[in-house]
Amino acid sequence: MEIVILPGRTEIGMMAADVIESLLDRKPDAVLGLATGSSPLPIYNELVRRYRSGVLSFAEAKAFTLDEYIGLPDQHPELYREVIRREFTRHVDFAEDKVHGPDGFGVDLSGACNSYEDQIRAAGGVDLQILGIGTDGHIGFNEPGSSLGSRTRIKTLTEQTRRDNARFFDSLDSVPKHVLTQGLGTIMDSRHILLTARGLNKAEAVRELAEGAVTALCPASVLQLHPHVTVFLDEAAASMLALADYYRHSFQHKPLWQGL
Ligand code: F6R
């Protein structure tokens, strides 16, 4: 796991967009794993900017979102398939039918989860997965206690996550209690994982992710077992890391040929 501590959202957006641009140069039909929420917004903004300036195209790419709420009415603005369209994909040349998300609308939800796994597999797996992290250490909506090998399935949100996400809704009561989410095992199958976090409220979860024990109590800690994870943090999110100085030192002295 490589930890990169950056001054703020602009630098995080630029560096993450560099990684995605270089992937799309090598592999224009790359499969991207997209997170929603506030953390990836600087990345999406920078990707949109680069698309508009003609340096980047998603015309051949495919995307899979991480998770979806259950129980919101069709076209609700907080459905993640609406959020990803609004925040990112409709501003670039992503084909609508190449952006997939778990389908929380059918009667057979567990069938929908299995078919989502099949779709990801049929696409050849995710080349680059973008992740945020919850204050309770979740990735996707794999809340504490999630099986480290889990696949796409239904989860119940913790009250902490519902409170954190209430800012996107009219009230806490409107935040759904259930979601479909890629499992930790599904996320771990991605070839490269790029996690980003900003702000002091993420510092504890980030410490547990990178320096704590690998445990279902902090689902993100499973990423310690992945061979290629890049973590972009601002100073506040990095502020509880015991080895922060070492991460800064290694990044400063990183040989250029090594890449991210
Ligand atoms: C969203 C997702 C979540 C968020 C996490 C952090 O698709 O999977 O894991 O990344 O809840 O949310 P923000 O970025 O809003 O702090």
Coordinates of C-alpha atoms and ligand atoms in Angstrom, one line a residue:
M1 CA 0.0 0.0 0.0
E2 CA 1.4 3.3 -1.0
I3 CA 0.4 6.4 1.0
V4 CA 0.7 9.7 -0.7
I5 CA 0.1 12.8 1.5
L6 CA -0.8 15.8 -0.6
P7 CA -1.7 19.5 0.2
G8 CA -5.4 19.2 -0.7
R9 CA -8.2 18.4 -3.1
T10 CA -6.7 20.0 -6.2
E11 CA -3.5 17.9 -6.0
I12 CA -5.4 14.7 -5.1
G13 CA -7.6 15.3 -8.2
M14 CA -4.6 15.9 -10.5
M15 CA -2.6 13.0 -9.3
A16 CA -5.5 10.5 -9.4
A17 CA -6.5 11.8 -12.9
D18 CA -2.9 11.2 -14.0
V19 CA -3.2 7.6 -13.0
I20 CA -6.5 7.2 -14.9
E21 CA -5.2 9.1 -17.9
S22 CA -2.2 6.8 -18.1
L23 CA -4.4 3.8 -17.8
L24 CA -6.7 5.0 -20.6
D25 CA -3.6 5.7 -22.8
R26 CA -2.5 2.1 -22.4
K27 CA -5.9 0.6 -22.5
P28 CA -8.7 2.8 -23.9
D29 CA -11.3 0.1 -23.1
A30 CA -10.3 0.0 -19.5
V31 CA -12.9 -1.0 -16.8
L32 CA -13.2 1.7 -14.1
G33 CA -14.7 1.1 -10.7
L34 CA -16.5 4.3 -9.6
A35 CA -17.3 5.4 -6.0
T36 CA -19.9 8.0 -5.2
G37 CA -19.9 10.4 -2.2
S38 CA -17.8 13.5 -1.7
S39 CA -14.3 12.0 -1.7
P40 CA -13.9 11.3 -5.4
L41 CA -15.4 14.6 -6.6
P42 CA -12.0 16.4 -7.2
I43 CA -11.0 13.4 -9.3
Y44 CA -14.2 13.5 -11.4
N45 CA -13.9 17.3 -11.8
E46 CA -10.3 17.0 -13.1
L47 CA -11.3 14.1 -15.4
V48 CA -14.1 16.2 -16.8
R49 CA -11.7 19.1 -17.3
R50 CA -9.2 16.9 -19.2
Y51 CA -12.0 15.5 -21.3
R52 CA -13.2 19.0 -22.2
S53 CA -9.7 20.0 -23.1
G54 CA -9.4 17.0 -25.4
V55 CA -6.7 15.0 -23.7
L56 CA -9.0 12.2 -22.4
S57 CA -11.8 10.0 -23.8
F58 CA -14.0 7.4 -22.1
A59 CA -15.6 6.4 -25.4
E60 CA -14.4 2.8 -25.1
A61 CA -14.3 2.5 -21.4
K62 CA -16.7 0.7 -19.1
A63 CA -17.6 1.5 -15.5
F64 CA -19.1 -0.3 -12.5
T65 CA -20.3 1.6 -9.5
L66 CA -19.7 0.2 -6.0
D67 CA -23.0 0.3 -4.4
E68 CA -26.7 1.5 -4.4
Y69 CA -29.4 2.4 -2.0
I70 CA -32.4 0.2 -1.7
G71 CA -35.9 1.8 -1.2
L72 CA -35.4 5.1 -2.9
P73 CA -38.0 5.9 -5.6
D74 CA -36.9 5.6 -9.2
Q75 CA -35.0 8.8 -10.3
H76 CA -34.4 10.0 -6.8
P77 CA -31.5 12.4 -7.0
E78 CA -29.5 10.4 -4.3
L79 CA -29.7 7.1 -6.1
Y80 CA -26.1 6.4 -6.8
R81 CA -26.8 5.8 -10.5
E82 CA -28.1 9.3 -10.6
V83 CA -25.3 10.7 -8.6
I84 CA -22.6 9.2 -10.8
R85 CA -24.3 10.5 -13.9
R86 CA -24.8 14.0 -12.5
E87 CA -21.3 14.3 -11.0
F88 CA -19.3 12.6 -13.7
T89 CA -20.4 10.4 -16.6
R90 CA -22.8 12.7 -18.3
H91 CA -20.1 15.4 -18.6
V92 CA -17.8 13.1 -20.5
D93 CA -18.2 10.7 -23.5
F94 CA -19.0 7.6 -21.4
A95 CA -21.7 5.6 -23.2
E96 CA -24.8 5.4 -20.9
D97 CA -25.1 1.6 -21.4
K98 CA -21.5 1.1 -20.4
V99 CA -22.0 2.5 -16.9
H100 CA -23.3 -0.2 -14.7
G101 CA -24.6 -0.3 -11.1
P102 CA -26.1 -2.8 -8.8
D103 CA -29.9 -2.9 -9.4
G104 CA -31.8 -2.3 -6.2
F105 CA -35.2 -2.2 -7.8
G106 CA -36.1 -5.8 -8.6
V107 CA -37.9 -8.3 -6.4
D108 CA -35.0 -10.7 -6.5
L109 CA -32.2 -8.6 -4.9
S110 CA -29.9 -11.5 -4.3
G111 CA -30.2 -12.5 -8.0
A112 CA -29.4 -8.9 -8.9
C113 CA -26.2 -9.1 -6.8
N114 CA -25.1 -12.4 -8.5
S115 CA -25.8 -10.9 -11.9
Y116 CA -23.7 -7.8 -11.0
E117 CA -20.8 -10.1 -10.2
D118 CA -21.3 -11.9 -13.5
Q119 CA -21.3 -8.5 -15.4
I120 CA -18.0 -7.4 -13.8
R121 CA -16.5 -10.8 -14.6
A122 CA -17.7 -10.7 -18.2
A123 CA -16.2 -7.3 -18.6
G124 CA -12.8 -8.8 -17.6
G125 CA -12.7 -7.4 -14.1
V126 CA -12.0 -3.9 -12.8
D127 CA -8.7 -2.3 -13.9
L128 CA -8.8 0.6 -11.6
Q129 CA -11.2 1.0 -8.6
I130 CA -11.7 4.4 -7.0
L131 CA -12.7 4.3 -3.3
G132 CA -13.5 6.6 -0.5
I133 CA -13.7 5.4 3.1
G134 CA -16.4 5.8 5.7
T135 CA -15.7 7.3 9.1
D136 CA -16.4 3.7 10.4
G137 CA -13.8 2.2 8.0
H138 CA -16.3 1.0 5.4
I139 CA -15.4 0.8 1.7
G140 CA -18.3 0.4 -0.7
F141 CA -20.9 -0.1 1.9
N142 CA -19.1 -3.0 3.6
E143 CA -19.8 -2.0 7.2
P144 CA -17.7 -3.2 10.2
G145 CA -18.3 -6.9 10.6
S146 CA -18.3 -7.6 6.9
S147 CA -16.7 -10.8 5.8
L148 CA -13.3 -10.0 4.3
G149 CA -14.2 -12.3 1.3
S150 CA -17.7 -11.1 0.7
R151 CA -19.2 -10.6 -2.7
T152 CA -21.9 -8.2 -3.9
R153 CA -24.9 -8.5 -1.5
I154 CA -27.4 -6.6 0.6
K155 CA -26.1 -4.8 3.7
T156 CA -27.7 -2.8 6.5
L157 CA -26.0 0.6 7.1
T158 CA -24.7 1.5 10.5
E159 CA -26.4 4.4 12.2
Q160 CA -23.1 6.2 12.0
T161 CA -23.1 5.9 8.2
R162 CA -26.7 7.0 8.0
R163 CA -25.9 10.1 10.1
D164 CA -22.8 10.8 7.9
N165 CA -24.9 10.6 4.7
A166 CA -27.9 12.5 6.1
R167 CA -26.2 15.7 4.7
F168 CA -27.3 14.5 1.2
F169 CA -30.9 14.0 2.3
D170 CA -33.7 16.2 3.8
S171 CA -33.5 14.4 7.1
L172 CA -31.9 11.4 8.8
D173 CA -35.2 9.5 8.4
S174 CA -35.0 9.8 4.7
V175 CA -31.6 7.9 4.5
P176 CA -32.2 4.3 3.5
K177 CA -31.3 1.6 5.9
H178 CA -30.4 -1.0 3.3
V179 CA -28.0 -1.0 0.3
L180 CA -26.5 -3.3 -2.3
T181 CA -22.8 -3.2 -2.3
Q182 CA -19.9 -4.9 -4.0
G183 CA -18.2 -7.1 -1.4
L184 CA -14.7 -6.8 0.0
G185 CA -13.8 -9.9 -2.1
T186 CA -15.2 -8.2 -5.2
I187 CA -13.3 -5.0 -4.5
M188 CA -10.1 -7.0 -3.8
D189 CA -10.3 -8.5 -7.3
S190 CA -9.7 -5.1 -8.9
R191 CA -6.2 -4.8 -10.4
H192 CA -5.3 -1.4 -8.9
I193 CA -7.2 0.4 -6.1
L194 CA -7.0 4.1 -5.6
L195 CA -8.5 5.2 -2.3
T196 CA -8.8 8.9 -1.4
A197 CA -9.7 10.6 1.9
R198 CA -9.8 14.2 3.1
G199 CA -10.5 15.8 6.5
L200 CA -9.9 15.2 10.1
N201 CA -13.1 13.1 10.4
K202 CA -11.4 10.4 8.3
A203 CA -8.1 10.4 10.2
E204 CA -9.0 7.5 12.5
A205 CA -10.4 5.3 9.8
V206 CA -7.3 6.0 7.7
R207 CA -5.0 5.0 10.5
E208 CA -6.9 1.8 11.0
L209 CA -6.9 1.2 7.2
A210 CA -3.2 1.5 6.8
E211 CA -1.6 0.8 10.2
G212 CA -4.1 -1.2 12.2
A213 CA -4.7 -4.9 12.2
V214 CA -6.5 -6.5 9.3
T215 CA -9.9 -7.0 10.8
A216 CA -13.5 -7.0 9.9
L217 CA -13.9 -4.2 12.5
C218 CA -12.2 -1.9 9.9
P219 CA -13.3 -3.4 6.6
A220 CA -10.9 -1.1 4.6
S221 CA -7.9 -2.8 6.4
V222 CA -8.4 -5.8 4.1
L223 CA -6.7 -3.5 1.5
Q224 CA -3.4 -4.2 3.3
L225 CA -3.6 -7.7 1.6
H226 CA -3.9 -6.2 -1.9
P227 CA -0.8 -6.0 -4.1
H228 CA -1.5 -2.6 -5.6
V229 CA -3.2 0.1 -3.5
T230 CA -2.5 3.8 -3.8
V231 CA -3.9 6.1 -1.0
F232 CA -4.2 9.8 -1.6
L233 CA -4.7 11.8 1.6
D234 CA -4.7 15.4 2.6
E235 CA -2.8 16.5 5.7
A236 CA -5.8 16.3 8.0
A237 CA -6.8 12.7 6.9
A238 CA -3.1 11.7 7.4
S239 CA -2.8 13.3 10.8
M240 CA -3.1 10.2 12.9
L241 CA -0.7 8.0 10.9
A242 CA 2.3 6.9 13.0
L243 CA 4.5 6.6 9.9
A244 CA 3.4 9.8 8.1
D245 CA 7.0 11.2 7.9
Y246 CA 8.2 8.0 6.3
Y247 CA 5.4 8.0 3.7
R248 CA 6.3 11.6 2.8
H249 CA 10.0 10.7 2.6
S250 CA 9.4 7.7 0.4
F251 CA 7.2 9.6 -2.0
Q252 CA 9.7 12.5 -2.2
H253 CA 12.5 10.1 -3.1
K254 CA 10.5 7.8 -5.3
P255 CA 12.3 6.9 -8.5
L256 CA 10.3 8.2 -11.5
W257 CA 10.4 4.9 -13.3
Q258 CA 8.4 3.3 -10.4
G259 CA 5.2 5.2 -11.3
L260 CA 2.1 4.9 -9.2
Ligands
F6R1 C1 -19.8 5.5 -2.0 C2 -19.1 4.5 -1.1 C3 -18.7 4.9 0.2 C4 -18.1 6.3 0.4 C5 -17.8 6.6 1.8 C6 -17.2 7.9 2.0 O1 -20.0 4.8 -3.3 O2 -18.9 3.5 -1.5 O3 -17.8 3.9 0.7 O4 -16.9 6.3 -0.4 O5 -19.0 6.5 2.5 O6 -18.1 8.9 1.6 P1 -17.7 10.4 1.4 O7 -16.7 10.4 0.3 O8 -19.0 11.1 1.0 O9 -17.1 10.9 2.7

